[in-house]
Tab-separated table of C-alpha atoms in Angstrom:
chain	number	residue	atom	x	y	z
U	15	MET	CA	166.510	293.371	4.336
U	16	VAL	CA	165.977	297.310	3.675
U	17	VAL	CA	164.253	298.770	0.642
U	18	VAL	CA	165.915	302.256	-0.010
U	19	ALA	CA	164.576	304.705	-2.850
U	20	ALA	CA	166.934	305.937	-5.382
U	21	ILE	CA	165.891	309.514	-6.920
U	22	SER	CA	167.406	309.725	-10.556
U	23	ALA	CA	168.398	313.402	-11.990
U	24	GLN	CA	166.492	311.668	-14.722
U	25	SER	CA	162.798	313.378	-14.672
U	26	VAL	CA	159.394	311.851	-15.640
U	27	GLU	CA	157.283	314.714	-16.515
U	28	GLY	CA	158.489	317.245	-14.663
U	29	ALA	CA	159.360	314.814	-11.465
U	30	PRO	CA	162.650	313.131	-10.543
U	31	LEU	CA	162.131	309.278	-11.608
U	32	VAL	CA	162.388	306.843	-8.610
U	33	ARG	CA	163.231	303.612	-8.042
U	34	TYR	CA	163.170	301.058	-5.154
U	35	PHE	CA	166.000	298.660	-4.340
U	36	ALA	CA	166.029	295.608	-1.859
U	37	VAL	CA	169.301	295.075	-0.390
U	38	ALA	CA	170.181	292.255	2.363
U	39	GLY	CA	172.586	294.178	5.283
U	40	THR	CA	173.530	293.167	8.803
U	41	GLY	CA	173.581	295.674	11.610
U	42	GLY	CA	171.732	298.873	12.079
U	43	GLN	CA	170.911	298.502	15.741
U	44	ASP	CA	170.890	301.358	17.970
U	45	GLY	CA	171.983	303.814	15.142
U	46	GLY	CA	174.988	301.843	14.467
U	47	PRO	CA	176.267	301.162	10.851
U	48	VAL	CA	174.654	298.796	8.489
U	49	ARG	CA	176.885	296.300	6.318
U	50	VAL	CA	175.542	295.706	2.925
U	51	ALA	CA	175.669	291.809	2.472
U	52	GLY	CA	174.493	291.462	-1.145
U	53	VAL	CA	174.055	292.725	-4.294
U	54	PRO	CA	170.600	295.001	-4.845
U	55	GLY	CA	167.677	293.943	-6.658
U	56	GLU	CA	164.971	296.658	-8.055
U	57	VAL	CA	161.512	296.112	-6.620
U	58	ALA	CA	158.234	297.557	-6.392
U	59	ALA	CA	157.418	300.276	-4.403
U	60	PRO	CA	156.927	299.058	-0.741
U	61	GLU	CA	153.626	300.069	1.094
U	62	SER	CA	153.206	303.161	3.231
U	63	ALA	CA	154.808	302.438	6.865
U	64	PRO	CA	152.473	304.196	9.712
U	65	ALA	CA	153.627	307.763	10.107
U	66	VAL	CA	155.901	308.325	13.244
U	67	GLU	CA	154.609	311.301	15.066
U	68	GLU	CA	156.813	314.302	15.014
U	69	ARG	CA	155.851	317.077	17.417
U	70	PHE	CA	157.567	319.711	15.370
U	71	ASN	CA	154.732	322.146	15.955
U	72	GLN	CA	156.461	325.327	16.484
U	73	PRO	CA	157.481	327.681	13.646
U	74	VAL	CA	160.793	328.919	14.051
U	75	PRO	CA	161.018	332.831	12.695
U	76	SER	CA	162.720	333.052	9.445
U	77	THR	CA	164.604	336.296	11.167
U	78	GLY	CA	165.539	334.609	14.272
U	79	VAL	CA	168.844	333.718	15.482
U	80	LEU	CA	168.101	329.952	15.339
U	81	ALA	CA	166.986	329.996	11.708
U	82	GLY	CA	170.118	332.108	10.441
U	83	SER	CA	172.574	329.429	12.486
U	84	LEU	CA	170.738	326.656	10.781
U	85	GLY	CA	170.915	328.248	7.615
U	86	GLU	CA	174.369	328.857	7.492
U	87	PHE	CA	174.897	325.214	8.750
U	88	VAL	CA	172.989	323.195	6.467
U	89	ARG	CA	174.812	325.527	3.390
U	90	ALA	CA	178.249	324.396	4.910
U	91	TYR	CA	176.973	321.134	5.291
U	92	LEU	CA	175.914	320.276	1.762
U	93	GLY	CA	178.875	322.768	0.426
U	94	GLY	CA	181.444	320.382	1.188
U	95	GLY	CA	181.448	319.392	5.322
U	96	GLN	CA	184.594	319.763	7.347
U	97	GLY	CA	186.051	321.716	4.614
U	98	ALA	CA	183.771	324.379	3.991
U	99	GLY	CA	183.936	325.265	7.803
U	100	VAL	CA	180.948	323.434	9.298
U	101	GLU	CA	183.024	322.765	12.720
U	102	ARG	CA	182.216	326.541	13.685
U	103	TYR	CA	178.416	325.334	14.131
U	104	LEU	CA	178.755	322.326	16.269
U	105	SER	CA	178.955	321.871	19.841
U	106	PRO	CA	182.038	320.952	21.623
U	107	GLY	CA	183.554	317.396	21.004
U	108	VAL	CA	180.475	316.919	17.984
U	109	ARG	CA	181.872	315.737	14.479
U	110	ILE	CA	179.456	315.673	11.832
U	111	PRO	CA	180.443	313.319	8.557
U	112	ALA	CA	179.152	315.587	5.734
U	113	PRO	CA	178.706	314.079	2.151
U	114	SER	CA	181.577	313.985	0.081
U	115	ALA	CA	180.155	315.055	-3.276
U	116	ALA	CA	178.258	317.811	-2.614
U	117	VAL	CA	176.720	319.023	-5.972
U	118	TYR	CA	174.269	321.883	-4.829
U	119	GLU	CA	174.827	325.198	-6.503
U	120	ARG	CA	172.160	326.429	-4.301
U	121	VAL	CA	170.631	325.585	-1.169
U	122	ASP	CA	167.636	327.340	0.123
U	123	VAL	CA	165.738	327.065	3.637
U	124	GLU	CA	162.101	326.624	3.397
U	125	GLU	CA	160.755	325.675	6.740
U	126	VAL	CA	162.413	325.391	10.079
U	127	ALA	CA	160.257	324.182	13.111
U	128	ALA	CA	160.814	323.167	16.645
U	129	ASP	CA	159.313	320.889	19.436
U	130	SER	CA	159.225	323.532	21.990
U	131	ARG	CA	158.897	327.371	22.181
U	132	GLY	CA	162.012	328.038	23.838
U	133	ALA	CA	163.731	327.854	20.561
U	134	LEU	CA	161.673	330.689	19.330
U	135	ALA	CA	162.933	333.349	20.589
U	136	GLU	CA	164.468	335.974	17.730
U	137	GLY	CA	167.190	337.277	20.384
U	138	VAL	CA	170.300	335.846	21.622
U	139	PRO	CA	169.262	332.204	23.163
U	140	ALA	CA	170.064	331.753	27.213
U	141	ASP	CA	172.924	329.376	27.666
U	142	GLY	CA	171.921	325.803	28.526
U	143	ALA	CA	168.676	325.897	26.212
U	144	ARG	CA	168.176	322.967	23.938
U	145	ALA	CA	165.605	322.118	21.245
U	146	ARG	CA	164.948	319.381	18.521
U	147	VAL	CA	164.016	321.127	15.347
U	148	ARG	CA	163.323	320.099	11.524
U	149	VAL	CA	164.699	321.979	8.763
U	150	ARG	CA	163.492	321.576	5.334
U	151	VAL	CA	165.583	322.658	2.761
U	152	THR	CA	165.594	322.451	-1.222
U	153	GLY	CA	168.936	321.935	-2.979
U	154	VAL	CA	169.765	322.980	-6.602
U	155	ASP	CA	172.174	320.963	-8.261
U	156	ARG	CA	174.431	321.894	-11.438
U	157	GLY	CA	171.845	320.736	-13.879
U	158	GLY	CA	169.136	322.870	-12.355
U	159	VAL	CA	167.390	320.129	-10.857
U	160	ARG	CA	165.473	320.458	-7.125
U	161	TRP	CA	166.125	318.175	-4.521
U	162	PRO	CA	163.348	318.669	-1.527
U	163	LEU	CA	165.634	317.414	1.800
U	164	VAL	CA	164.562	317.343	5.588
U	165	TYR	CA	166.833	317.313	8.552
U	166	ARG	CA	165.886	316.821	12.007
U	167	LEU	CA	168.514	318.424	14.745
U	168	GLU	CA	169.320	318.723	18.010
U	169	VAL	CA	170.633	321.928	19.401
U	170	ALA	CA	172.139	323.581	22.052
U	171	ALA	CA	172.331	327.168	23.062
U	172	ARG	CA	175.876	328.202	24.501
U	173	ALA	CA	178.070	331.437	24.647
U	174	GLY	CA	175.085	333.079	23.407
U	175	ARG	CA	174.591	331.317	19.992
U	176	TRP	CA	172.868	328.061	18.905
U	177	GLU	CA	174.752	324.986	17.917
U	178	VAL	CA	174.002	321.675	16.520
U	179	SER	CA	174.814	319.062	19.015
U	180	ALA	CA	173.398	316.003	16.810
U	181	LEU	CA	171.783	315.373	13.296
U	182	ASP	CA	169.247	312.793	12.030
U	183	ALA	CA	168.406	312.828	8.259
U	184	ALA	CA	165.945	309.787	8.533
U	185	THR	CA	163.011	311.869	9.375
U	186	ALA	CA	159.342	310.495	9.291
U	187	ALA	CA	158.221	314.097	7.562
U	188	PRO	CA	155.578	313.727	4.766
U	189	PRO	CA	157.443	313.847	1.352
U	190	PRO	CA	157.213	317.050	-0.901
U	191	THR	CA	154.202	317.152	-3.429
U	192	TRP	CA	156.535	316.484	-6.419
U	193	LEU	CA	157.571	313.104	-4.835
U	194	LYS	CA	153.706	312.440	-4.070
U	195	SER	CA	152.909	312.315	-7.694
U	196	ALA	CA	156.031	311.019	-9.028
U	197	PRO	CA	155.883	307.648	-10.963
U	198	SER	CA	156.139	304.470	-8.545
U	199	ALA	CA	156.549	307.392	-5.449
U	200	SER	CA	154.033	305.999	-2.968
U	201	ALA	CA	156.746	305.277	-0.187
U	202	THR	CA	160.184	305.702	0.974
U	203	VAL	CA	161.585	303.196	3.438
U	204	SER	CA	164.738	303.506	5.264
U	205	SER	CA	166.645	302.565	8.375
U	206	PRO	CA	166.749	305.381	10.805
U	207	THR	CA	170.402	305.639	11.513
U	208	PRO	CA	171.858	308.781	13.138
U	209	VAL	CA	174.333	310.389	11.095
U	210	ALA	CA	175.740	312.554	14.010
U	211	SER	CA	176.806	312.213	17.515
U	212	GLY	CA	179.273	313.712	20.077
U	213	GLY	CA	180.524	314.263	23.296
U	214	ALA	CA	182.608	316.532	25.814
U	215	ARG	CA	185.891	318.121	24.306
């Protein structure tokens, strides 16, 4: 059984309404797909799980090549995916299934942080360089509701530019301030299923 948080566009005192549902399922091991085996039931917010330490302690310059590439990638990803030209930002052989119903009018990159100093150079990266990064963005939908989103990516340098080689949306990053203060929003639990992988082309 997993517990998922559903964030509604309906707001309570300026914050989106958060509801929690328990659903039975199988699978999910080693990043595999999860098969839903029952009807969800609404439950109380679960207790917070111990935070997993992530060493994204190197702020990436917003004017650098990496931040620029990731900004373009996430806007293409949230703007319709494959049809929006997301392939140009991916390493050879990588395919990332994008959200099928992207409804964001605007996507703003709030922060890019890396786990190593190798991703901090503002100039052209050396071929073969690799890094793991965390990207915080805010998507604004057609109703004007702001959605804080966090992605963890693996990037690799090739032909003088950074390319995305993997993406994982199940991060352990702390929730934004508005979510911490939202009613019944004390925790979010999800299965850490990677949403992208790839190989050689």
